[in-house]
PDB file of C-alpha atoms in Angstrom:
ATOM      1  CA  UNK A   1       1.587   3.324 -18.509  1.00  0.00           C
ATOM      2  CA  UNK A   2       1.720   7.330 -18.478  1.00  0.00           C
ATOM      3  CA  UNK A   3       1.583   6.866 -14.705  1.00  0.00           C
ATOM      4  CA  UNK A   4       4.696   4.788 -14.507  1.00  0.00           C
ATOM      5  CA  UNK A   5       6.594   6.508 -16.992  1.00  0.00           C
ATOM      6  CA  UNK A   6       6.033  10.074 -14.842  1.00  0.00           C
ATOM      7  CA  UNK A   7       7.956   8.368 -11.804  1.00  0.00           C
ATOM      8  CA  UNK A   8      10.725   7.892 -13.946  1.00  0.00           C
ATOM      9  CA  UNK A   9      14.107  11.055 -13.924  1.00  0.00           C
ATOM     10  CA  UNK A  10      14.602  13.047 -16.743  1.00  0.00           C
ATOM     11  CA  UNK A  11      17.259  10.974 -18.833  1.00  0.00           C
ATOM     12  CA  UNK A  12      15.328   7.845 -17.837  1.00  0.00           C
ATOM     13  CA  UNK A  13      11.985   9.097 -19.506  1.00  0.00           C
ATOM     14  CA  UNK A  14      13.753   9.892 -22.388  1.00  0.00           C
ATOM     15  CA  UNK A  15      15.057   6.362 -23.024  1.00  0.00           C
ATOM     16  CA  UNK A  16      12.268   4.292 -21.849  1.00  0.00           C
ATOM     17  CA  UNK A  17      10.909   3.436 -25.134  1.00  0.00           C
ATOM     18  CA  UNK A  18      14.282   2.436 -26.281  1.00  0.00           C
ATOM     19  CA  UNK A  19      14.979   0.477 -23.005  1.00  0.00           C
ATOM     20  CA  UNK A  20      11.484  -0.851 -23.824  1.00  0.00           C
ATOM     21  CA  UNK A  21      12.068  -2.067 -27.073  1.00  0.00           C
ATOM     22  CA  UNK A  22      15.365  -3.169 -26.576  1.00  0.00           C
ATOM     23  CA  UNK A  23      13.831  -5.823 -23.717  1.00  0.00           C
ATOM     24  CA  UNK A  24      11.381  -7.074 -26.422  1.00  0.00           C
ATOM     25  CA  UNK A  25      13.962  -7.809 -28.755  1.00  0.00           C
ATOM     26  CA  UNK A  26      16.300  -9.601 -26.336  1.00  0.00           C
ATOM     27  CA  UNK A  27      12.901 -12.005 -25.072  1.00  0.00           C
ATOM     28  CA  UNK A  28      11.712 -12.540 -29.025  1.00  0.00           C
ATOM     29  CA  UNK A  29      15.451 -13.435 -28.952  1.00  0.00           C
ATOM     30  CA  UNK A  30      15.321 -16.047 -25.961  1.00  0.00           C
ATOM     31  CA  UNK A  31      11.653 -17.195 -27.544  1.00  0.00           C
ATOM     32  CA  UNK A  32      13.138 -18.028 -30.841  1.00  0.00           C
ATOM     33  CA  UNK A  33      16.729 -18.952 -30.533  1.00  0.00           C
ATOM     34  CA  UNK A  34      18.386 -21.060 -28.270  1.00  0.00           C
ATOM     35  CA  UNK A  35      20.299 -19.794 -25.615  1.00  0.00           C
ATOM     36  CA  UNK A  36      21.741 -21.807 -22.865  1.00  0.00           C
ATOM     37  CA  UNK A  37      20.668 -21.380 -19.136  1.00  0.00           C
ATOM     38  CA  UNK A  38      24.093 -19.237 -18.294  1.00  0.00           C
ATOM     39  CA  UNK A  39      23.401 -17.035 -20.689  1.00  0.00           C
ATOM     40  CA  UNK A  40      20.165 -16.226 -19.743  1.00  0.00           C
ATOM     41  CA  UNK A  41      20.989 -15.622 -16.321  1.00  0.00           C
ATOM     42  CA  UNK A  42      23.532 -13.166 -17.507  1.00  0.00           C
ATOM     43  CA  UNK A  43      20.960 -11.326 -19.378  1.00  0.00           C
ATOM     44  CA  UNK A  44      18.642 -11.316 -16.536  1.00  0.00           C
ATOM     45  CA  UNK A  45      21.250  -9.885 -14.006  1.00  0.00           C
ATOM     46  CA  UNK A  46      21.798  -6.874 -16.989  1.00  0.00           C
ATOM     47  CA  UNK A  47      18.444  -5.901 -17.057  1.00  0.00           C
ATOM     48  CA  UNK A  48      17.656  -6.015 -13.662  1.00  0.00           C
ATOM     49  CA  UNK A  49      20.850  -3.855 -12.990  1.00  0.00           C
ATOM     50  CA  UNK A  50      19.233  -1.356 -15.778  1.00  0.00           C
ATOM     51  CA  UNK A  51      16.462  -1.525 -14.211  1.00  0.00           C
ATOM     52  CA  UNK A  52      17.104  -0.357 -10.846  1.00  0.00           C
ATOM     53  CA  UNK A  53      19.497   2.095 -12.256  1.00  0.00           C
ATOM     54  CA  UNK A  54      17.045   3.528 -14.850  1.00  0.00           C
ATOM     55  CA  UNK A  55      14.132   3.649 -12.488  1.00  0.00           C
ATOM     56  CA  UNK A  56      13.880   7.031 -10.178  1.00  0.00           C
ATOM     57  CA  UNK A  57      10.859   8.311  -8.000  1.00  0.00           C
ATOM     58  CA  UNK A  58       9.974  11.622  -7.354  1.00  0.00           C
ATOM     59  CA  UNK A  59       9.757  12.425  -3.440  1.00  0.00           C
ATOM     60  CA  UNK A  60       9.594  15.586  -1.575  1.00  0.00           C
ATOM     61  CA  UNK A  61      12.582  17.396   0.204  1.00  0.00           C
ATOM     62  CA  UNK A  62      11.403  19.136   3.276  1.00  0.00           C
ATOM     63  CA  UNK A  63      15.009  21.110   3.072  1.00  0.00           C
ATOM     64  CA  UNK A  64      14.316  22.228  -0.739  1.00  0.00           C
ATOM     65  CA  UNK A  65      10.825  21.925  -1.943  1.00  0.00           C
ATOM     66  CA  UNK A  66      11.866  24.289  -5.437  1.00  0.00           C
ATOM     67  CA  UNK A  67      14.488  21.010  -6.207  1.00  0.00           C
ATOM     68  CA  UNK A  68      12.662  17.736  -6.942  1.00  0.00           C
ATOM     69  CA  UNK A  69      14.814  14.663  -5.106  1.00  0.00           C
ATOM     70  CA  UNK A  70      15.463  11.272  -6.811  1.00  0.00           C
ATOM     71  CA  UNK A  71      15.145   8.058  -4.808  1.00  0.00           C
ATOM     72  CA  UNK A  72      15.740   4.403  -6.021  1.00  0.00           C
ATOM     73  CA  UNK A  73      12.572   2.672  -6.875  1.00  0.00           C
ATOM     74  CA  UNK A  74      14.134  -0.669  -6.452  1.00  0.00           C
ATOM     75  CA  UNK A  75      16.842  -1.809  -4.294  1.00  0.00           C
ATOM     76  CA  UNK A  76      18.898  -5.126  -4.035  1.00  0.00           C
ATOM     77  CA  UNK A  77      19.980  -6.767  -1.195  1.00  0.00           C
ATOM     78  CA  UNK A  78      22.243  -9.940  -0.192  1.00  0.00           C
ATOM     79  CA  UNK A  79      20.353 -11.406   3.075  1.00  0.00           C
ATOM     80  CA  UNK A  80      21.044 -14.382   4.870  1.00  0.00           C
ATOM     81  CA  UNK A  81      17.636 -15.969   6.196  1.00  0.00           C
ATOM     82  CA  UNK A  82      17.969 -17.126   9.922  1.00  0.00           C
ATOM     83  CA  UNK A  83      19.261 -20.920  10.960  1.00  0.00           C
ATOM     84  CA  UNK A  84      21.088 -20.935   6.956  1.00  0.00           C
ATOM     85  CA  UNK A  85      24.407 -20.029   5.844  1.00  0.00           C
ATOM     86  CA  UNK A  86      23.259 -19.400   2.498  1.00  0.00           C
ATOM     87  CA  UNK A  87      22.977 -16.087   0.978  1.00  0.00           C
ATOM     88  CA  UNK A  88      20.333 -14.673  -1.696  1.00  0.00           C
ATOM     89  CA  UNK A  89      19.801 -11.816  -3.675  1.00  0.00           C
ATOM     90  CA  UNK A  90      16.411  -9.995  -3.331  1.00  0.00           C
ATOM     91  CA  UNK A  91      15.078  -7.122  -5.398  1.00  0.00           C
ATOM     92  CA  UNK A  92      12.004  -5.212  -3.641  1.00  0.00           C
ATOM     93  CA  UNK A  93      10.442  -1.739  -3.672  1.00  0.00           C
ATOM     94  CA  UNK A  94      11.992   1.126  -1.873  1.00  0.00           C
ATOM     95  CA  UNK A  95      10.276   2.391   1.191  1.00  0.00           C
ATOM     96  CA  UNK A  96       9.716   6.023  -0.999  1.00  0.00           C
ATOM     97  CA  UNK A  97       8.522   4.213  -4.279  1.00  0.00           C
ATOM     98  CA  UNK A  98       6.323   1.631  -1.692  1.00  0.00           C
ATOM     99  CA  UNK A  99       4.699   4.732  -0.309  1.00  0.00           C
ATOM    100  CA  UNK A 100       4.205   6.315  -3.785  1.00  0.00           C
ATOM    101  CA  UNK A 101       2.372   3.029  -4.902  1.00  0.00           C
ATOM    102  CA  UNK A 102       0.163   3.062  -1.893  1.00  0.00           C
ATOM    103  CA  UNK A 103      -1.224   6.099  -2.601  1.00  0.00           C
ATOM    104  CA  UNK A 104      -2.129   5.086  -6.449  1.00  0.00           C
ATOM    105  CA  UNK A 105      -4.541   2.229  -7.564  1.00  0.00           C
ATOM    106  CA  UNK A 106      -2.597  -0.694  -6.954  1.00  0.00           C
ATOM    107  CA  UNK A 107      -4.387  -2.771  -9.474  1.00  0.00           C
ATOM    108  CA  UNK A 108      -2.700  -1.129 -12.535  1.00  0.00           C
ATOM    109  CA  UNK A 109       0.745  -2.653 -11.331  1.00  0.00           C
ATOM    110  CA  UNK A 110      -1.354  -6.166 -11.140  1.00  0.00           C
ATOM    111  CA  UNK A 111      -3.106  -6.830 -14.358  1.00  0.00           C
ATOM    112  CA  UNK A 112      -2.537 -10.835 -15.036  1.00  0.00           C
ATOM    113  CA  UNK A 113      -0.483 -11.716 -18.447  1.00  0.00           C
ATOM    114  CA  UNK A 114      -3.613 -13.798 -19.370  1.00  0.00           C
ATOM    115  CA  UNK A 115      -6.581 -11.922 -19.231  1.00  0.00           C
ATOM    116  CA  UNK A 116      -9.883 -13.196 -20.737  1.00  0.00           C
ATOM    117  CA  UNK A 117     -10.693 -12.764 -24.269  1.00  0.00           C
ATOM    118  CA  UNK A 118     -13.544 -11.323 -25.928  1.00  0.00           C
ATOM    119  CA  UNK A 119     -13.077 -12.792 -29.304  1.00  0.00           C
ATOM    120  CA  UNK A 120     -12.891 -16.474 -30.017  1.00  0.00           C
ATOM    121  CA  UNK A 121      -9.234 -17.238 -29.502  1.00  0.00           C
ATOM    122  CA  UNK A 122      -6.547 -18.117 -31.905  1.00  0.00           C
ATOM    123  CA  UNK A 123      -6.425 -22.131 -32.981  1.00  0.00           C
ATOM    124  CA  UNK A 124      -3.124 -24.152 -31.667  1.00  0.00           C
ATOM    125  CA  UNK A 125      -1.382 -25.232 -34.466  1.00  0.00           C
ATOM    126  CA  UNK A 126       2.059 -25.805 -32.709  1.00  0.00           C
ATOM    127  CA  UNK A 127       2.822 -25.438 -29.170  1.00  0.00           C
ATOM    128  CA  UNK A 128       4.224 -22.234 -28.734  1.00  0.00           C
ATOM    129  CA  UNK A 129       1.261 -20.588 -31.135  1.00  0.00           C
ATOM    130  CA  UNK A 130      -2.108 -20.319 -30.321  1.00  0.00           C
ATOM    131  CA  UNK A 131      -4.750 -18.436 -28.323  1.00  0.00           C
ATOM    132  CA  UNK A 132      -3.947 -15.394 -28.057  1.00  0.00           C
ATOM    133  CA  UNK A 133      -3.085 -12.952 -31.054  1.00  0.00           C
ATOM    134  CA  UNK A 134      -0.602 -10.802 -29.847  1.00  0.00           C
ATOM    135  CA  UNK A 135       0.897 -12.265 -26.465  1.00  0.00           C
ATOM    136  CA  UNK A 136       2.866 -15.117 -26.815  1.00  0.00           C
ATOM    137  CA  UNK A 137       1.855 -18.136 -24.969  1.00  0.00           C
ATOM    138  CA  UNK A 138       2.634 -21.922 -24.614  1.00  0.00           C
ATOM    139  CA  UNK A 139       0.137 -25.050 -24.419  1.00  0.00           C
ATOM    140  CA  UNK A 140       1.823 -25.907 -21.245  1.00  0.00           C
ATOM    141  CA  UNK A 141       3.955 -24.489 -18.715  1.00  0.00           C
ATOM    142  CA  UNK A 142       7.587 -25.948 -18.877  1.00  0.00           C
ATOM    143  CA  UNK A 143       9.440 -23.397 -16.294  1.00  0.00           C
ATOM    144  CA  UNK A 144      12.568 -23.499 -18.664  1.00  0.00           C
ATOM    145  CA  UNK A 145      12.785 -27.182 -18.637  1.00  0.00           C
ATOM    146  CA  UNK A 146      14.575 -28.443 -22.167  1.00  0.00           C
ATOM    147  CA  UNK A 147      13.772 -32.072 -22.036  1.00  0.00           C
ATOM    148  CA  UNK A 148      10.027 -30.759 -22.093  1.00  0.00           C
ATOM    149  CA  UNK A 149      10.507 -28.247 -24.272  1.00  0.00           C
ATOM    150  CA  UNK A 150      12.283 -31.114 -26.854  1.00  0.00           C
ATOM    151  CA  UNK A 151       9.231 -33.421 -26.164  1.00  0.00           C
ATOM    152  CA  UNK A 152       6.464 -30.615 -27.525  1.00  0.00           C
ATOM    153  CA  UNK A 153       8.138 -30.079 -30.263  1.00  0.00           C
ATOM    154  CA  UNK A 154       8.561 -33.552 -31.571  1.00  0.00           C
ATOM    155  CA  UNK A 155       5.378 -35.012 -30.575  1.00  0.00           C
ATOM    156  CA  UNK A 156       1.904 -35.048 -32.179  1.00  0.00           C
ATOM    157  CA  UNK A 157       0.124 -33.144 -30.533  1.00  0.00           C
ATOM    158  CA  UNK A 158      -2.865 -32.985 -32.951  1.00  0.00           C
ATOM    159  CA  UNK A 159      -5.079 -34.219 -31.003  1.00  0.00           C
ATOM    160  CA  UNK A 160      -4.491 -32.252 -27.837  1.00  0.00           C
ATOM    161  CA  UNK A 161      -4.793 -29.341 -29.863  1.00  0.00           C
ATOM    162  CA  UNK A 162      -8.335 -30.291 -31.416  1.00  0.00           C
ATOM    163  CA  UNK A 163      -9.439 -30.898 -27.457  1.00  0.00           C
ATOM    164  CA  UNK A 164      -7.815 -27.729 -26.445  1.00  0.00           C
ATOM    165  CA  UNK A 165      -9.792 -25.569 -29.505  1.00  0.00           C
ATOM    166  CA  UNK A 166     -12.743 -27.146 -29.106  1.00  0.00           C
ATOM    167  CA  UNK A 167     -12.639 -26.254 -25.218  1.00  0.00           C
ATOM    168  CA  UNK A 168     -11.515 -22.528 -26.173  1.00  0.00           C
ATOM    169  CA  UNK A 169     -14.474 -21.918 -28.830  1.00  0.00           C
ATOM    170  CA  UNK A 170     -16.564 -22.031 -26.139  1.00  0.00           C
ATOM    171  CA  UNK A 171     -18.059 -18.491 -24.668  1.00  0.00           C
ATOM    172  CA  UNK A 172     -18.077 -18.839 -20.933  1.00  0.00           C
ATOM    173  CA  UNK A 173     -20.583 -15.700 -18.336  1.00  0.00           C
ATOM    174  CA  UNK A 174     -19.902 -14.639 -15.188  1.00  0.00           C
ATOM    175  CA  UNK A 175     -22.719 -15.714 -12.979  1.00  0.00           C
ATOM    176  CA  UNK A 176     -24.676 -12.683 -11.827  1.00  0.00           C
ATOM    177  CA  UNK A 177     -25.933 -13.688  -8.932  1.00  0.00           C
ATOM    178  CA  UNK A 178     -23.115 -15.646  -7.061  1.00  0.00           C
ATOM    179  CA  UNK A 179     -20.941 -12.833  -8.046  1.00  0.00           C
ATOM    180  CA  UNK A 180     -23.567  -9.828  -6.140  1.00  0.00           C
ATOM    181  CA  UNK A 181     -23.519 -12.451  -3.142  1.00  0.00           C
ATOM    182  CA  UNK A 182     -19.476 -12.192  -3.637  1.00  0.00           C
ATOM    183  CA  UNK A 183     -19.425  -8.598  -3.411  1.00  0.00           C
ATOM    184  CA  UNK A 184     -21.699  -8.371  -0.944  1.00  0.00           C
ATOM    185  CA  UNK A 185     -19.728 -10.169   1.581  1.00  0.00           C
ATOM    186  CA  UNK A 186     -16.673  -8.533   0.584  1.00  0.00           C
ATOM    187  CA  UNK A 187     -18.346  -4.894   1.286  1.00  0.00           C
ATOM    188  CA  UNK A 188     -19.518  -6.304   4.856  1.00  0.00           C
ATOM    189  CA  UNK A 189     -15.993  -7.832   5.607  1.00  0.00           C
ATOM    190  CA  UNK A 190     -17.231 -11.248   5.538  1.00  0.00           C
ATOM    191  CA  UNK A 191     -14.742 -14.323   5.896  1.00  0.00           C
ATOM    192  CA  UNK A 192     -17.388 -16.935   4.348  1.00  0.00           C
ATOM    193  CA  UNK A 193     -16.801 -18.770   1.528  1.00  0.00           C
ATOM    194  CA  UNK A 194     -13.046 -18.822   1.616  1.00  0.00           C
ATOM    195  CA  UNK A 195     -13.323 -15.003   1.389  1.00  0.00           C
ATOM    196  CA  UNK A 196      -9.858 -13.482   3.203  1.00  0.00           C
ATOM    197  CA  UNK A 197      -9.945 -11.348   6.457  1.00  0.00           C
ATOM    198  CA  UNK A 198      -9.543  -7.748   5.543  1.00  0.00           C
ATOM    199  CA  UNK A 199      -7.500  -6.935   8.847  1.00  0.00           C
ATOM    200  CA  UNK A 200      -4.167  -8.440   9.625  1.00  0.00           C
ATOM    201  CA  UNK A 201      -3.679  -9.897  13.107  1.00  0.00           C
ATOM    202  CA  UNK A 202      -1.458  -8.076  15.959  1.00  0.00           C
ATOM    203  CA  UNK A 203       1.991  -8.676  15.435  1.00  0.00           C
ATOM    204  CA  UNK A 204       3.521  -9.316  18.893  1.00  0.00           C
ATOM    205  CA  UNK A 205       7.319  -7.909  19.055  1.00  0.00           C
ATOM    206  CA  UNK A 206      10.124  -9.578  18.500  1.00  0.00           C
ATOM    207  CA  UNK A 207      12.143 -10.820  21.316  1.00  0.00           C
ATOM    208  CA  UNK A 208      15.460  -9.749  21.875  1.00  0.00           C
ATOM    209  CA  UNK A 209      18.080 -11.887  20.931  1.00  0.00           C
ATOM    210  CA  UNK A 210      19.485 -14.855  23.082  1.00  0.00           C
ATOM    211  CA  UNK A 211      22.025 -17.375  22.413  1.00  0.00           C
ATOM    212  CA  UNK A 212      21.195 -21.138  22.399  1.00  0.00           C
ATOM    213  CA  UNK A 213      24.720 -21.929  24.879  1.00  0.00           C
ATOM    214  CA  UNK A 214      27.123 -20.439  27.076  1.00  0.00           C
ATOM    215  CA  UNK A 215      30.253 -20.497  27.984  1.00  0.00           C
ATOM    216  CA  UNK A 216      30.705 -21.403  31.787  1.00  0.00           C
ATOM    217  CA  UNK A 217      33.801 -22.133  33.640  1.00  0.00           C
ATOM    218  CA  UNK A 218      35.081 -25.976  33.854  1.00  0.00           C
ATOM    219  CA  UNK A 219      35.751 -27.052  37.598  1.00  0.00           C
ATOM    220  CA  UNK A 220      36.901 -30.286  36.510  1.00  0.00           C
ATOM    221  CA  UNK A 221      40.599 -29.750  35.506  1.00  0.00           C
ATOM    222  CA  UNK A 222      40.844 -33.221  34.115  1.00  0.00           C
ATOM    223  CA  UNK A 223      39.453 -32.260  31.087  1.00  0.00           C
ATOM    224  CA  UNK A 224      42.334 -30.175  30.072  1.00  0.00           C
ATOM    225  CA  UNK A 225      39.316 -27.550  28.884  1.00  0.00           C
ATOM    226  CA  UNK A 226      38.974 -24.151  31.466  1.00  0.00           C
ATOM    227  CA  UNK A 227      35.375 -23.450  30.050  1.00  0.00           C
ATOM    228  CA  UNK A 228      32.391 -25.440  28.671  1.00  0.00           C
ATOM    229  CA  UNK A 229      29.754 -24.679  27.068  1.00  0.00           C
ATOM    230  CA  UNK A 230      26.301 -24.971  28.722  1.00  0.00           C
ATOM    231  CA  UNK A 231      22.608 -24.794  27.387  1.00  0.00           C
ATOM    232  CA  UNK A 232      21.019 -21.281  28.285  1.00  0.00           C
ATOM    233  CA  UNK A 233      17.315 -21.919  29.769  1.00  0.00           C
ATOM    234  CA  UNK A 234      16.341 -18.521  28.428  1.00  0.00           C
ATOM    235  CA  UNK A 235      16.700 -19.804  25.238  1.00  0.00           C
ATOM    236  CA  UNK A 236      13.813 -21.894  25.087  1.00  0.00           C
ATOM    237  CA  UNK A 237      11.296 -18.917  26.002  1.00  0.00           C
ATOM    238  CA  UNK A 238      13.374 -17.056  22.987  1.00  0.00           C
ATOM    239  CA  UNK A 239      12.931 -19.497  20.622  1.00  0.00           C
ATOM    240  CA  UNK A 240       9.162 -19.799  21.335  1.00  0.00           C
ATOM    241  CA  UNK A 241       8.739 -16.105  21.061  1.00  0.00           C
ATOM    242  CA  UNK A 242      10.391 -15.737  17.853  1.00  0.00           C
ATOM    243  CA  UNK A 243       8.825 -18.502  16.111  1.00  0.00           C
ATOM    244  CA  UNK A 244       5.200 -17.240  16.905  1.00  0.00           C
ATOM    245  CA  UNK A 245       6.402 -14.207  15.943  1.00  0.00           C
ATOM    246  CA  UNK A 246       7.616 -15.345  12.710  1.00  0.00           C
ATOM    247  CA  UNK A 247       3.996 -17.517  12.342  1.00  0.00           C
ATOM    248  CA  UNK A 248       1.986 -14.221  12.889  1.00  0.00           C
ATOM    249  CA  UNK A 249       3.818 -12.364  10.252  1.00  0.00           C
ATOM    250  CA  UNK A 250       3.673 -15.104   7.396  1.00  0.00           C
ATOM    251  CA  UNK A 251      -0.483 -15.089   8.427  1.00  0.00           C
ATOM    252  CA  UNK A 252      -0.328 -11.510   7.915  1.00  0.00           C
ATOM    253  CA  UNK A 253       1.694 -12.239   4.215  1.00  0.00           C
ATOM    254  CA  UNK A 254      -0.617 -14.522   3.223  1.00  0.00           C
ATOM    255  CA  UNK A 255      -3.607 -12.440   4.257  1.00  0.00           C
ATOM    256  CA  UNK A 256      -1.951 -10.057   2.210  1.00  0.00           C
ATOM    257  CA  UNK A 257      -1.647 -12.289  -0.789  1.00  0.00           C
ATOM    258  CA  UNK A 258      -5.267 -13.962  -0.608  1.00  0.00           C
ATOM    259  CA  UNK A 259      -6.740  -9.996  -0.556  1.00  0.00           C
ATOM    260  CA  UNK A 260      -4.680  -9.006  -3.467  1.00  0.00           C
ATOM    261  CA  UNK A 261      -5.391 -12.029  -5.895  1.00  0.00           C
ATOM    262  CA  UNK A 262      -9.273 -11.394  -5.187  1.00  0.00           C
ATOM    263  CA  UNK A 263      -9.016  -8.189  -5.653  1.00  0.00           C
ATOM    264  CA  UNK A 264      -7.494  -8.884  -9.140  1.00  0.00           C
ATOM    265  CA  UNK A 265     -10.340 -11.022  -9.626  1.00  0.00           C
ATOM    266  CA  UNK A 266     -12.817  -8.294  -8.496  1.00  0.00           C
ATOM    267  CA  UNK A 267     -11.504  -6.236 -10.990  1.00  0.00           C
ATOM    268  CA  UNK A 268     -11.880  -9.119 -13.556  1.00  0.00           C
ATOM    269  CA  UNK A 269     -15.502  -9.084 -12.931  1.00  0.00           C
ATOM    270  CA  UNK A 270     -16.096  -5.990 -13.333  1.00  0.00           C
ATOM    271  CA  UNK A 271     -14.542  -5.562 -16.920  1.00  0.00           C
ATOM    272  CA  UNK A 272     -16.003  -8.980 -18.175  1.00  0.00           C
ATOM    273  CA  UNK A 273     -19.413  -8.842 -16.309  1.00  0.00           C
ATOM    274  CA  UNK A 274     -22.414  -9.191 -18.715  1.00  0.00           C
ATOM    275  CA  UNK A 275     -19.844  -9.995 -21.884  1.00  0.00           C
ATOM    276  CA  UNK A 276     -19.169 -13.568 -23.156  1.00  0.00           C
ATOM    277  CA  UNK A 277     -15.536 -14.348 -22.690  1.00  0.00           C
ATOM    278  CA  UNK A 278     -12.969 -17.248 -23.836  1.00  0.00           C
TER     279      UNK A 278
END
């Protein structure tokens, strides 16, 4: 949106609608032609790396305020998660661009790809056409799997699509009252009804490091070996520590997660309250 676009440098709002169109053409490309798995990874890693070159945020300089200073909206990192030798790639916000967000409504970076409809939707005639008129979606999720992929397209699926139109002609209302009880609870800070906790929990600190042995000196010569290695007792209080650390900061994520899908939902209600939807 306008909003998005404004966060974006000078040479980076000129070029968006190309970059824009440019990304629809390469996924009508990956929708209709067939490309193997190595080549869409490729592609993937080229627009992310456009991506978080393209993308700038505005912040302010408290050593020039008459200069505008560019920061990274997105960032990339190799991380190694704790007890693995394995390494990943992440791609997250920047701490400048996070605190730009915050201060925005969060829900227009949320919208779902599948929102309700207001119109009777689009018959399936094949399995990669129907529903909706304009965004492309599929009768069932595959997650990039070919052998199911194959097995739509050969099979008859004429029946499942006369089920699956016959289920979609049908105008569905959001129920008045349940949703004011909803609401309700949510304005009071309620946890009833699966509702989640508005408030994360105290995160206690982490504990400084410890290491699980130690070396110690061998007295018995025999061995051939002038040190051993012995188990440290402070470890066991470490690892305790960290791991309810660790448990009290997933809650916190998940608390997180839970408050932003319903408020996604919240937001559904109000744009489809008192309408008939498909």
């Amino acid at each position: 949106g306008g909003k998005a676009v404004k966060m974006l440098d000078g040479s980076a709002r000129v070029h968006v609608r190309e970059i824009n169109e440019r990304a629809k053409q390469a996924l009508d490309a990956l929708e209709y032609e067939e490309w193997s798995e190595v080549q869409k990874v490729q592609l993937g890693a080229a627009l992310v790396k456009a991506l978080c070159i393209s993308t700038k945020v505005i912040v302010e300089s408290k050593e020039s305020r008459s200069k505008p200073v560019y920061k990274k909206v997105f960032v990339h990192q190799i991380i190694r998660k704790e007890s693995s030798a394995h390494l990943k790639g992440i791609l997250s916000l920047s701490q400048e661009a996070f605190d730009e967000v915050k201060k925005l409504n969060s829900l227009c970076y949320s919208q779902i790809r599948f929102p309700p409809m207001l119109v009777p939707p689009r018959l399936w005639q094949r399995h990669d056409r129907g529903a909706y008129f304009r965004l492309k979606s599929k009768i069932m999720r595959t997650k990039g799997c070919e052998s199911q992929i194959d097995a739509l397209r050969t099979a008859n699926l004429m029946k499942v699509f006369h089920c699956v139109n016959c289920l979609g002609a049908l105008p569905w209302r959001i129920n008045d009252q349940l949703c004011d009880v909803i609401l309700e609870a949510w304005k009071r800070k309620l946890t009833i009804g699966n509702l989640p906790p508005q408030s994360n929990l105290s995160v206690p600190p982490r504990p400084k490091a410890c290491k699980k042995f130690h070396k110690v000196k061998n007295c018995d010569s025999s061995a051939g070996k002038s040190y051993k290695f012995k188990f440290n007792k402070e470890y066991k209080e470490y690892d305790r520590l960290r791991k309810n650390h660790m448990r009290i900061v997933q809650l916190n994520r998940d608390r997180h997660s839970l408050r932003s899908d319903l408020r996604i939902k919240l937001d559904i209600i109000e744009k489809f309250r008192e309408k008939d939807i498909y």
